[in-house]
Coordinates of C-alpha atoms and ligand atoms in Angstrom, one line a residue:
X12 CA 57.2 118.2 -204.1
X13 CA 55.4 117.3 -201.1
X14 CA 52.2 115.0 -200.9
X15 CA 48.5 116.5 -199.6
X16 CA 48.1 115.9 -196.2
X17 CA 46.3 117.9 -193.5
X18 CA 49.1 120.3 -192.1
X19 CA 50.1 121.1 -196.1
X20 CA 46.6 121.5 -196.9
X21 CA 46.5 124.2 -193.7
X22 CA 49.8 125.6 -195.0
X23 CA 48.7 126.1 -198.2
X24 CA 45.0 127.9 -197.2
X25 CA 47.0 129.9 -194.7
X26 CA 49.1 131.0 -197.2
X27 CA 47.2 132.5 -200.0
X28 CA 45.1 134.0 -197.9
X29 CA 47.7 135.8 -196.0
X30 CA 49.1 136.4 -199.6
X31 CA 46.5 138.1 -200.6
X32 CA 45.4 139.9 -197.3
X33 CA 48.6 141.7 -196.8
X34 CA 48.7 142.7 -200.7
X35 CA 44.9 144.3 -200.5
X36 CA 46.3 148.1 -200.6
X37 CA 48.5 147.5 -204.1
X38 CA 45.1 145.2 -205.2
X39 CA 43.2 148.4 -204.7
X40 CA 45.6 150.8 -206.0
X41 CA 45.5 148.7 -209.3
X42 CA 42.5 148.6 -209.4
X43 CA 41.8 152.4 -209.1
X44 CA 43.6 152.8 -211.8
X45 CA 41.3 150.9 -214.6
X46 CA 38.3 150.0 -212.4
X47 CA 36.6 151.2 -209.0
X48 CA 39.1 150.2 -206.6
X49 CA 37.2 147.7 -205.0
X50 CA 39.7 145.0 -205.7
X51 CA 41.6 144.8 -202.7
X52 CA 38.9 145.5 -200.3
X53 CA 37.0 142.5 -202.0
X54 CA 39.6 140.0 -202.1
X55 CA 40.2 140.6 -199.0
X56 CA 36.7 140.1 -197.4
X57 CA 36.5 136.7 -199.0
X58 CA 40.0 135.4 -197.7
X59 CA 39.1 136.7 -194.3
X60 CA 36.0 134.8 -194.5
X61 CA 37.7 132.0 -195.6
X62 CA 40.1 132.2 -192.7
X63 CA 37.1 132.3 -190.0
X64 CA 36.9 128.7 -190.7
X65 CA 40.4 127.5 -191.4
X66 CA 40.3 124.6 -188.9
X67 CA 37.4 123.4 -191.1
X68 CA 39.0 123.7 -194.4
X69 CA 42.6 121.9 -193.1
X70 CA 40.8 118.8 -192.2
X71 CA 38.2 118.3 -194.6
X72 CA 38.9 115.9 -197.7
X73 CA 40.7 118.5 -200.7
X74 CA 38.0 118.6 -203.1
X75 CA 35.1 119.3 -200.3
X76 CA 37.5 122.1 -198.7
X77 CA 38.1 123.6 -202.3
X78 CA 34.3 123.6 -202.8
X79 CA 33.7 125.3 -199.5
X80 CA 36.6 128.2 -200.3
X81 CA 34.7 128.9 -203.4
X82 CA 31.2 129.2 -201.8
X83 CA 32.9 131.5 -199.7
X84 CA 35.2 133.5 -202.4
X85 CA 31.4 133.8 -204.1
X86 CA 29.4 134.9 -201.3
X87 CA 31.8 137.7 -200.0
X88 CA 33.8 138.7 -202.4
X89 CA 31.2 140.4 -204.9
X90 CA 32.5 142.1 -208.1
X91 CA 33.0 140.5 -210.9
X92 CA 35.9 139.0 -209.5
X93 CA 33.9 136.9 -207.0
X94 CA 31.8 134.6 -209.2
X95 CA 35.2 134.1 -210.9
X96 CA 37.0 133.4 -208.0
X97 CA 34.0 131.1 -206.8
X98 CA 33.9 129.5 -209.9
X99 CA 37.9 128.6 -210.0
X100 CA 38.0 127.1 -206.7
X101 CA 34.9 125.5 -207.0
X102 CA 35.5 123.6 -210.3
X103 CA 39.3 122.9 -209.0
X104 CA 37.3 121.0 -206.3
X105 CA 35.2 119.0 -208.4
X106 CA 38.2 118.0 -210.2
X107 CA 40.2 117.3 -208.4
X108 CA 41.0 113.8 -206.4
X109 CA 42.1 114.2 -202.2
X110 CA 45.7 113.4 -203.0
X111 CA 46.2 114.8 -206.6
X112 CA 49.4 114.1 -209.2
X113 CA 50.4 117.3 -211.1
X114 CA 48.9 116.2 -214.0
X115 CA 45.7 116.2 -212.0
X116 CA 46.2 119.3 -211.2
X117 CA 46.7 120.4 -214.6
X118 CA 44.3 118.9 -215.8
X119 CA 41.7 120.2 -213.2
X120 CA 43.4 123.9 -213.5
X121 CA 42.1 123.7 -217.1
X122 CA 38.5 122.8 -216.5
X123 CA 38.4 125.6 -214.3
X124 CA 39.8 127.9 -216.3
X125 CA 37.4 127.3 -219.1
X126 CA 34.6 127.1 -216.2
X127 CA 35.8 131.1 -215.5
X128 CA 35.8 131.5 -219.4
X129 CA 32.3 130.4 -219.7
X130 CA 31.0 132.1 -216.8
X131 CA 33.3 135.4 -217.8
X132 CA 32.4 135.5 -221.3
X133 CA 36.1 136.1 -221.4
X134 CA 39.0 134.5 -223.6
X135 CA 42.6 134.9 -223.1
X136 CA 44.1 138.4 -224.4
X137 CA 41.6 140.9 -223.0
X138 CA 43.6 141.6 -219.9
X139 CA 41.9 139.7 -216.8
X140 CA 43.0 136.7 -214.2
X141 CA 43.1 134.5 -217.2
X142 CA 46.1 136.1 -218.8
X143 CA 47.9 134.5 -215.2
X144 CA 45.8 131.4 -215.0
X145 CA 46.4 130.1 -218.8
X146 CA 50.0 130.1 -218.9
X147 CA 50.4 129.0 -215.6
X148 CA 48.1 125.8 -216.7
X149 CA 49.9 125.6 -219.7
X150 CA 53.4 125.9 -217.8
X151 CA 51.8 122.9 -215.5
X152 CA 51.0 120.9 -217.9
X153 CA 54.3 120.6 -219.5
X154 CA 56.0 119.3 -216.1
X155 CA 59.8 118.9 -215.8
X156 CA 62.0 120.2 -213.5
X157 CA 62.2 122.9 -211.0
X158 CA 58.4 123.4 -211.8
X159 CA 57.2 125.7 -209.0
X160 CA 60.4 128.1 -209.5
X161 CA 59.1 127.8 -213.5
X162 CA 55.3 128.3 -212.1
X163 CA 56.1 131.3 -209.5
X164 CA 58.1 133.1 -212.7
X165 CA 55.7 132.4 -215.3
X166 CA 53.0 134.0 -212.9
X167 CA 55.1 137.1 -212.4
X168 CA 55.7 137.4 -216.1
X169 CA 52.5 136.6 -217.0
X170 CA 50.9 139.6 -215.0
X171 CA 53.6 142.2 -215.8
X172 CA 52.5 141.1 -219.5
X173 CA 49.0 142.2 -219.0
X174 CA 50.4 146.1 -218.5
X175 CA 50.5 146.9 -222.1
X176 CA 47.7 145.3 -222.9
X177 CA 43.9 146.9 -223.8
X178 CA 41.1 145.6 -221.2
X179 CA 38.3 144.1 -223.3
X180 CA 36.0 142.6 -220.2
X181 CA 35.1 143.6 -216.9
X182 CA 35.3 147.8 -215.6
X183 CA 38.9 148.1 -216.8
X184 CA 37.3 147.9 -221.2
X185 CA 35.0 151.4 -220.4
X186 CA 38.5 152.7 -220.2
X187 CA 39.5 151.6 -223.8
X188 CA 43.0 152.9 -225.0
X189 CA 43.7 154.2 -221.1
X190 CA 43.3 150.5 -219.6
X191 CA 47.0 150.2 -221.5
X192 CA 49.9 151.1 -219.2
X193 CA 48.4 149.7 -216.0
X194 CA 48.6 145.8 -214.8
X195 CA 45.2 144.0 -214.1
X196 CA 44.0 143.8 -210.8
X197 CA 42.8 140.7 -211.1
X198 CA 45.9 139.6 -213.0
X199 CA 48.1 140.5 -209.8
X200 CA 45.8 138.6 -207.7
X201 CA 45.9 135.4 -209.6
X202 CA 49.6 135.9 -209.6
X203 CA 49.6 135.9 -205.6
X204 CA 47.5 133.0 -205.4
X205 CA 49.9 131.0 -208.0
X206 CA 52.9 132.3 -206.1
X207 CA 51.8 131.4 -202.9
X208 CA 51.1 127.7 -203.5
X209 CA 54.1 127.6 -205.1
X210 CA 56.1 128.9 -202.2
X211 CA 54.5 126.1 -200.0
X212 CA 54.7 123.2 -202.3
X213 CA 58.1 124.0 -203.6
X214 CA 59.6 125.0 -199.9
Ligands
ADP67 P1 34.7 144.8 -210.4 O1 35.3 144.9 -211.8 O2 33.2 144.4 -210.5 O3 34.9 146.0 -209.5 P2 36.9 143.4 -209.1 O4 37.5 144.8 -209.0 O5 36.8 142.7 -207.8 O6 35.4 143.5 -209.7 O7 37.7 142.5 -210.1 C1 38.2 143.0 -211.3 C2 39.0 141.9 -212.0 O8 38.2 140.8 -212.4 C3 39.7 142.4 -213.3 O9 41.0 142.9 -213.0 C4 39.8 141.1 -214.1 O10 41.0 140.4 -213.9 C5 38.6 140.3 -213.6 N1 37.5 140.2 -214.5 C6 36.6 141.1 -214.7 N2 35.7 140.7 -215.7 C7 36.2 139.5 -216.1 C8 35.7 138.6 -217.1 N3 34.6 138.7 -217.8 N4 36.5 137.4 -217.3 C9 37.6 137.2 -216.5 N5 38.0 138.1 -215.6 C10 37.3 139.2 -215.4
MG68 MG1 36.8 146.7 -209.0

C-alpha cells in the first residue's frame, strides 16, 4: 500500500470525485426509484465544488484537506445526503493523523460512521450509506491481506445487499414495502467512494 504524500493525496481527491461525477445519471436513476431523484445531481454539485479547488486540497496537511471536502460536501450538496456526506469527511479529518496506518484509518472510519449515525438518526439495516460504510469499517479493521481487493468487494456486496432490503430513514421509508427491490442511492454512492480509494491505494 502506498504512504500519503501530496501527488497520492491529489490522486485520490481526483479520483472519487471523478468517480462519482461520471456515475451521477445511475445516482439519479436510483434515486428516482425510492426517493426524488436528486441524488446524482447533488453528489455531483459537491464533488465539482470540491474539484474547483483541487490544487488546494492536494497540498494541504490530510486532516485540514478532509475538513475542507466536508465543508464543501455540506454546503453544496443539500439533501439529506449532504450533512451526511459533510459529516463523514469531516469527522475522518479530525481523526485522522497526516500520514495515517490502516488501523488509523479504521479506527477514524468508525468515529465517523457513528458521527453520521448520530447526526442521521440512523443505525445499520434501514437501507442508507451505512449499510456500505459499516462493513467496509468492519472489513478494515480486520486487516490482512489483499485488503483493498477485500475492501472494493465488500463495498460492491454490501450495496447490492441493500436491494432487498425495506428503507426505514430518509425519502426512500414513505415508500414502505416498495423501497424493496431497488439499491440505495446513497448505498451506491458510498460504494464509489470506497471503490475509488481503493483503486488508488491498491494500484
Ligand atoms: P434526499 O433524500 O434529501 O433527496 P439524497 O437523495 O441526496 O437526499 O440522498 C439520499 C440518500 O441519503 C439515501 O439513499 C440514504 O443512503 C441516505 N440517507 C438518507 N437519510 C439518511 C439517514 N437518516 N441516515 C443515513 N443515511 C441517510
Ligand atoms: Mg434524493
Amino acid at each position: 500500500m502506498r504512504t500519503m504524500d501530496q501527488n497520492l493525496q491529489r490522486e485520490l481527491i481526483m479520483a472519487v470525485a471523478t468517480s462519482v461525477i461520471a456515475h451521477a445519471e445511475e445516482l439519479t436513476s436510483l434515486d428516482q426509484a425510492i426517493g426524488d431523484g436528486d441524488h446524482g445531481i447533488n453528489m455531483k454539485r459537491g464533488f465539482e465544488a470540491v474539484l474547483t479547488d483541487i490544487d488546494g486540497l492536494a497540498t494541504r496537511p490530510l486532516p485540514d484537506a478532509l475538513h475542507a471536502i466536508g465543508m464543501a460536501l455540506l454546503m453544496k450538496i443539500g439533501g439529506a445526503s449532504g450533512p451526511l456526506y459533510g459529516t463523514l469527511f469531516m469527522t475522518l479529518g479530525k481523526e485522522l493523523p497526516a500520514s495515517p496506518s490502516t488501523e488509523e484509518v479504521a479506527r477514524a472510519l468508525a468515529a465517523a460512521i457513528a458521527a453520521i449515525k448520530a447526526r442521521g438518526k440512523s443505525e445499520t439495516g434501514e437501507k442508507t450509506m451505512l449499510d456500505v460504510l459499516a462493513p467496509v469499517q468492519a472489513e478494515l479493521a480486520g486487516g490482512g491481506a489483499e485488503l483493498t481487493a477485500r475492501l472494493r468487494r465488500r463495498a460492491f456486496d454490501a450495496a447490492a445487499a441493500t436491494t432487498p432490503m425495506k428503507a426505514m430513514r430518509g425519502r426512500a421509508s414513505f415508500l414502505g414495502e416498495r423501497s424493496i427491490g431497488h439499491m440505495d442511492p446513497g448505498a451506491r454512492s458510498s460504494c464509489l467512494i470506497v471503490a475509488a480509494v481503493c483503486d488508488v491505494i491498491g494500484g
